[in-house]
Coordinates of C-alpha atoms in Angstrom, one line a residue:
M1 CA 194.5 -66.3 141.8
S2 CA 192.9 -63.0 140.7
E3 CA 194.4 -59.7 141.5
P4 CA 193.3 -57.8 144.6
R5 CA 190.3 -55.5 143.8
G6 CA 190.3 -53.0 146.6
R7 CA 188.3 -54.9 149.3
K8 CA 191.3 -54.5 151.8
Q9 CA 192.1 -50.9 150.9
R10 CA 192.8 -48.8 154.0
K11 CA 189.6 -46.9 155.0
A12 CA 191.7 -44.2 156.8
A13 CA 192.9 -42.6 153.6
A14 CA 191.1 -39.5 152.6
P15 CA 188.5 -40.0 149.8
L16 CA 189.6 -39.2 146.2
R17 CA 188.0 -35.9 145.2
I18 CA 186.3 -36.7 141.9
I19 CA 185.0 -34.6 139.1
L20 CA 182.3 -36.5 137.1
V21 CA 182.1 -35.5 133.4
G22 CA 178.7 -36.4 131.9
A23 CA 175.4 -35.9 133.7
G24 CA 173.3 -38.1 131.4
A25 CA 172.0 -41.7 132.0
M26 CA 175.5 -43.2 132.6
G27 CA 176.3 -40.2 134.8
H28 CA 173.4 -41.2 137.1
T29 CA 174.7 -44.7 137.2
W30 CA 178.2 -43.5 138.2
L31 CA 176.9 -41.0 140.7
H32 CA 175.3 -43.9 142.6
T33 CA 178.5 -46.0 142.2
L34 CA 180.6 -43.1 143.6
G35 CA 178.1 -42.5 146.3
R36 CA 178.4 -46.1 147.6
S37 CA 182.2 -45.9 147.8
P38 CA 183.8 -44.6 151.1
D39 CA 186.9 -43.9 149.0
T40 CA 185.5 -41.2 146.7
E41 CA 183.7 -37.9 147.0
V42 CA 182.1 -36.1 144.1
V43 CA 183.2 -32.4 144.2
G44 CA 182.2 -31.2 140.7
L45 CA 179.9 -32.0 137.7
V46 CA 180.6 -31.2 134.1
D47 CA 178.1 -31.3 131.2
L48 CA 177.5 -29.2 128.1
D49 CA 173.9 -28.9 129.4
L50 CA 174.5 -26.8 132.5
E51 CA 170.9 -26.9 133.6
L52 CA 171.0 -30.7 133.6
A53 CA 174.2 -30.7 135.6
Q54 CA 172.7 -28.3 138.1
R55 CA 169.6 -30.4 138.4
V56 CA 171.5 -33.6 138.8
S57 CA 173.7 -32.0 141.5
E58 CA 170.7 -30.8 143.4
E59 CA 168.7 -34.1 143.1
E60 CA 171.3 -36.8 143.2
L61 CA 174.0 -35.6 145.6
A62 CA 174.0 -35.2 149.3
A63 CA 175.5 -31.8 148.9
V64 CA 175.2 -29.4 145.9
V65 CA 178.6 -29.2 144.1
P66 CA 179.9 -26.7 141.5
V67 CA 178.9 -27.4 137.9
A68 CA 180.5 -26.2 134.6
R69 CA 180.5 -26.8 130.9
S70 CA 184.2 -27.7 130.8
L71 CA 186.6 -29.6 133.0
T72 CA 189.1 -26.8 133.0
E73 CA 186.7 -24.4 134.7
L74 CA 186.5 -26.7 137.8
V75 CA 189.9 -28.3 138.2
D76 CA 191.5 -25.6 140.3
L77 CA 188.3 -24.4 141.9
V78 CA 187.4 -27.8 143.5
G79 CA 190.9 -29.2 144.1
A80 CA 190.1 -32.5 142.3
D81 CA 192.2 -35.7 142.6
A82 CA 190.8 -37.6 139.6
V83 CA 188.1 -37.6 136.9
V84 CA 185.4 -40.1 136.0
N85 CA 184.5 -39.7 132.3
V86 CA 181.1 -40.9 131.2
T87 CA 180.6 -38.7 128.2
V88 CA 179.5 -40.1 124.8
P89 CA 182.2 -42.1 123.0
G90 CA 183.1 -39.3 120.6
A91 CA 183.9 -37.0 123.5
H92 CA 186.0 -39.4 125.4
N93 CA 189.4 -38.4 124.0
P94 CA 189.0 -34.6 124.4
V95 CA 187.9 -35.0 128.0
N96 CA 190.6 -37.6 128.8
E97 CA 193.4 -35.4 127.3
E98 CA 192.1 -32.3 129.1
A99 CA 192.2 -34.2 132.4
L100 CA 195.5 -36.0 131.8
R101 CA 197.3 -32.7 130.8
A102 CA 195.8 -31.1 134.0
G103 CA 197.6 -33.8 136.0
L104 CA 194.6 -35.9 136.9
P105 CA 194.1 -39.7 136.5
V106 CA 191.0 -40.7 134.6
L107 CA 188.5 -43.6 134.9
C108 CA 186.7 -43.6 131.5
E109 CA 183.7 -45.6 130.3
K110 CA 184.3 -48.0 127.4
P111 CA 185.1 -47.7 124.6
I112 CA 188.4 -46.0 125.0
S113 CA 187.9 -44.2 121.7
P114 CA 185.8 -44.6 118.5
T115 CA 188.8 -45.9 116.6
V116 CA 192.0 -47.8 117.4
A117 CA 194.1 -45.0 116.0
E118 CA 192.6 -42.5 118.4
A119 CA 192.9 -45.0 121.2
Q120 CA 196.6 -45.4 120.6
R121 CA 197.1 -41.6 120.5
I122 CA 195.4 -41.1 123.9
A123 CA 197.3 -44.0 125.4
E124 CA 200.5 -42.1 124.3
V125 CA 199.2 -39.0 126.1
A126 CA 198.7 -41.0 129.3
K127 CA 202.2 -42.3 128.9
E128 CA 203.6 -38.9 128.3
T129 CA 201.9 -37.3 131.3
G130 CA 202.6 -40.3 133.6
K131 CA 198.9 -40.3 134.7
L132 CA 196.6 -43.4 134.8
L133 CA 194.0 -43.6 132.1
M134 CA 191.9 -46.7 133.0
I135 CA 188.9 -47.9 130.9
S136 CA 186.0 -49.3 132.8
Q137 CA 185.4 -52.8 131.3
S138 CA 182.8 -53.6 133.9
R139 CA 182.3 -57.3 133.0
R140 CA 185.8 -58.1 134.3
Y141 CA 184.5 -57.1 137.7
L142 CA 181.9 -59.8 138.0
N143 CA 182.7 -62.2 140.8
Q144 CA 181.5 -65.2 138.9
F145 CA 183.7 -64.2 135.9
T146 CA 186.7 -63.8 138.3
A147 CA 186.0 -67.3 139.6
L148 CA 185.9 -68.6 136.0
R149 CA 189.2 -66.9 135.3
D150 CA 190.7 -68.6 138.4
A151 CA 189.4 -72.0 137.3
V152 CA 190.8 -71.5 133.8
A153 CA 194.2 -70.9 135.3
E154 CA 194.1 -74.5 136.6
L155 CA 193.4 -76.1 133.2
G156 CA 196.9 -76.0 131.8
P157 CA 197.3 -75.0 128.1
I158 CA 194.0 -73.8 126.6
A159 CA 192.7 -75.2 123.3
S160 CA 189.5 -73.3 122.9
V161 CA 187.3 -70.6 124.5
S162 CA 183.7 -70.4 123.2
C163 CA 181.2 -67.7 123.9
E164 CA 177.5 -67.8 123.0
F165 CA 175.5 -64.6 123.3
A166 CA 171.9 -64.6 122.3
T167 CA 169.4 -61.9 123.3
A168 CA 166.6 -59.8 121.6
P169 CA 166.7 -56.2 122.8
H170 CA 164.6 -53.5 121.2
F171 CA 166.6 -50.4 121.8
G172 CA 165.2 -48.1 119.3
G173 CA 167.4 -45.1 118.4
F174 CA 170.9 -45.1 117.0
R175 CA 171.8 -48.8 117.7
E176 CA 169.1 -50.0 115.4
Q177 CA 170.5 -48.0 112.6
M178 CA 174.2 -48.9 113.0
P179 CA 175.9 -51.0 110.2
Y180 CA 177.4 -53.4 112.7
P181 CA 175.5 -52.9 116.0
L182 CA 176.4 -56.2 117.7
L183 CA 180.1 -56.0 116.9
V184 CA 180.6 -52.3 117.5
D185 CA 178.3 -51.7 120.5
M186 CA 178.3 -55.0 122.4
A187 CA 181.1 -57.5 121.4
I188 CA 183.9 -55.6 123.1
H189 CA 182.6 -57.0 126.4
Q190 CA 183.0 -60.6 125.2
F191 CA 186.3 -59.8 123.3
D192 CA 187.8 -58.2 126.3
S193 CA 186.7 -61.0 128.6
A194 CA 188.5 -63.5 126.2
R195 CA 191.7 -61.6 126.5
A196 CA 191.3 -61.7 130.3
L197 CA 190.7 -65.4 130.4
L198 CA 193.6 -66.3 128.1
G199 CA 196.0 -63.6 129.4
E200 CA 197.3 -62.7 126.0
D201 CA 196.3 -60.8 122.9
P202 CA 195.0 -62.3 119.6
V203 CA 197.0 -62.4 116.4
S204 CA 194.1 -62.7 113.9
V205 CA 190.4 -63.0 113.3
Y206 CA 188.0 -64.3 110.7
C207 CA 184.5 -62.9 111.1
E208 CA 181.2 -63.3 109.3
S209 CA 178.5 -60.7 110.2
Y210 CA 174.9 -61.0 109.0
N211 CA 171.3 -60.0 109.6
P212 CA 168.5 -62.5 109.8
A213 CA 165.5 -61.8 107.7
W214 CA 163.3 -61.1 110.8
S215 CA 165.7 -58.7 112.3
W216 CA 164.5 -55.2 113.4
F217 CA 168.0 -53.8 113.1
A218 CA 169.0 -52.1 109.9
G219 CA 172.6 -53.4 110.1
D220 CA 174.1 -56.8 111.0
A221 CA 172.7 -57.9 114.4
A222 CA 174.4 -61.3 114.4
A223 CA 178.0 -62.4 113.9
T224 CA 180.4 -65.3 114.3
A225 CA 184.1 -64.6 114.9
I226 CA 187.1 -66.9 115.3
F227 CA 190.2 -65.4 116.9
E228 CA 193.6 -67.1 117.0
F229 CA 195.9 -66.4 120.0
P230 CA 199.7 -66.8 120.1
G231 CA 199.6 -69.9 122.2
G232 CA 197.4 -71.7 119.6
A233 CA 194.1 -71.2 121.4
R234 CA 191.0 -70.2 119.5
F235 CA 188.3 -68.0 120.8
V236 CA 184.9 -68.4 119.1
F237 CA 182.3 -65.8 119.5
N238 CA 178.8 -66.6 118.3
G239 CA 176.4 -63.7 119.0
S240 CA 173.0 -62.4 118.1
W241 CA 170.9 -59.4 119.1
C242 CA 167.8 -60.7 117.3
N243 CA 167.6 -64.1 118.8
S244 CA 164.2 -65.8 119.0
G245 CA 163.7 -67.7 122.3
Q246 CA 166.0 -69.4 124.8
E247 CA 168.1 -66.3 125.3
T248 CA 171.4 -66.5 127.1
S249 CA 172.5 -64.3 130.0
W250 CA 173.7 -60.8 129.0
N251 CA 177.0 -62.1 130.4
S252 CA 176.9 -64.8 127.7
R253 CA 177.5 -68.6 128.0
W254 CA 181.1 -69.7 128.2
R255 CA 183.1 -72.9 127.8
V256 CA 186.9 -73.2 128.1
A257 CA 188.7 -76.4 127.2
G258 CA 192.2 -77.1 128.4
E259 CA 194.6 -79.9 128.6
L260 CA 193.6 -80.7 132.2
G261 CA 189.9 -80.2 132.0
T262 CA 187.0 -77.9 131.1
A263 CA 185.3 -75.0 132.8
T264 CA 181.9 -73.6 132.0
W265 CA 179.8 -70.6 133.0
D266 CA 176.2 -69.9 132.1
G267 CA 176.7 -66.2 132.9
D268 CA 174.3 -66.1 135.9
N269 CA 175.5 -68.8 138.3
A270 CA 178.8 -70.0 139.8
P271 CA 181.1 -71.5 137.1
L272 CA 181.6 -75.3 136.9
A273 CA 184.9 -77.1 136.6
G274 CA 186.3 -80.6 137.1
E275 CA 185.0 -84.0 136.5
P276 CA 182.3 -84.5 137.7
P277 CA 181.6 -80.7 137.3
R278 CA 181.7 -78.9 140.6
E279 CA 180.8 -75.2 141.4
V280 CA 183.9 -73.0 141.6
P281 CA 184.0 -70.8 144.8
V282 CA 182.9 -67.2 144.2
D283 CA 184.1 -64.3 146.2
D284 CA 182.1 -61.2 147.3
D285 CA 184.4 -58.4 146.0
P286 CA 182.9 -55.2 144.6
E287 CA 181.3 -55.9 141.2
Q288 CA 180.8 -54.2 137.9
T289 CA 181.2 -50.4 138.2
D290 CA 181.9 -50.8 141.9
G291 CA 184.7 -53.2 141.1
S292 CA 186.1 -51.0 138.4
L293 CA 186.0 -48.0 140.8
A294 CA 187.7 -50.0 143.5
E295 CA 190.6 -50.9 141.2
F296 CA 190.9 -47.3 140.0
V297 CA 191.2 -46.0 143.6
R298 CA 193.7 -48.7 144.5
C299 CA 195.9 -48.0 141.4
V300 CA 195.8 -44.2 142.0
R301 CA 196.8 -44.6 145.6
T302 CA 199.4 -47.2 145.2
G303 CA 200.7 -46.6 141.7
E304 CA 200.1 -50.2 140.8
P305 CA 199.2 -50.9 137.1
S306 CA 195.5 -51.4 136.1
T307 CA 194.4 -54.5 134.2
T308 CA 192.4 -52.2 131.9
A309 CA 194.9 -49.3 131.5
A310 CA 194.6 -47.5 128.1
D311 CA 197.7 -49.1 126.5
S312 CA 196.2 -52.6 127.2
N313 CA 192.6 -51.8 126.4
V314 CA 193.6 -50.7 122.9
Q315 CA 193.9 -54.4 122.2
S316 CA 190.2 -55.1 123.0
L317 CA 189.1 -52.2 120.8
A318 CA 191.4 -53.6 118.1
M319 CA 189.6 -56.9 118.3
V320 CA 186.3 -55.1 117.4
E321 CA 187.9 -53.1 114.6
A322 CA 189.6 -56.2 113.1
A323 CA 186.3 -58.2 113.3
V324 CA 184.4 -55.5 111.4
R325 CA 187.2 -55.3 108.8
S326 CA 187.1 -59.1 108.4
A327 CA 183.3 -59.1 108.0
T328 CA 183.4 -56.2 105.5
E329 CA 186.3 -57.6 103.4
K330 CA 185.4 -61.2 103.9
R331 CA 188.9 -62.3 104.7
R332 CA 191.2 -63.2 107.7
V333 CA 192.5 -60.0 109.3
T334 CA 195.6 -59.9 111.5
L335 CA 195.5 -57.6 114.5
A336 CA 198.8 -56.1 113.3
E337 CA 196.9 -54.6 110.4
V338 CA 194.8 -52.7 112.9
V339 CA 197.1 -51.8 115.7
G340 CA 200.4 -51.6 113.8
D341 CA 203.7 -52.8 115.3
I342 CA 203.1 -52.1 119.0
S343 CA 204.2 -54.2 121.9
S344 CA 201.6 -56.6 123.2
S345 CA 200.5 -56.2 126.8
T346 CA 199.4 -59.0 129.0
S347 CA 195.9 -58.7 130.4

């Protein structure tokens, strides 16, 4: 069965006093998430744009809170218990390190860092300080995905996991200029989900990335990757951000084949498993950012490990980096080439 996700957490405990770093679009999303939780209280806002932080504090919070351009300015002033970091990816590490060294656990938006090397370094800082650095991989906190994971656990040894992702977003801006937009900006969700389903980390990948002639992206908006896992399973990702018609869910379309049967999930409805296929029961735990926050609160209060702690989440980012390297160099790439000789952690 899946791990507890905070639904039964004691409500008598005092809310965690949270400093939110980043008052932009994702900051708004997280303010709403934090506001829905009885286990958290926003006590400070940090953003380089002080006027934006002040305006967000006044417009989005029930009570105006102190704002600052740096975390250090607020830590002692507000008596914070933890930090939620929703800055741009390039700012993740500086903010995370500042918080960890101030003795505060951190819930950080994905990706953990722009590169695996930087991710490994910040994971070491978390280990050194003894404070939790958890990465919010929100798609792990979909109740239908948790039901799929439970169903997969009943299939015995797994032969293959396949994931089809096909959408056609017109983002504009930086994504449409990236060399590998699909792999770098999106695929970590599916790659991390595969690690969660299989409960282990891959050993190699062969990836081909390409851009259809009709694509509105400057870089490769489509890719196919085959990951090999230690137990012999293969994870096949087939994705496109310039798909024409019959789009999949943004949660992708999944099929898992094991010795004892097959489970499928269309990304929007309850998974199917068994023969004949039957719907898998789906719980009503907190989902997406709410689920991620619930796990963070539980882990901070109990000291239990997180499924997406920094040292584990490095492996999901490594899958992205290895896939890009494979696509660039047109060869099979081992994960060891990317992460070095580090101990593998179970998802």
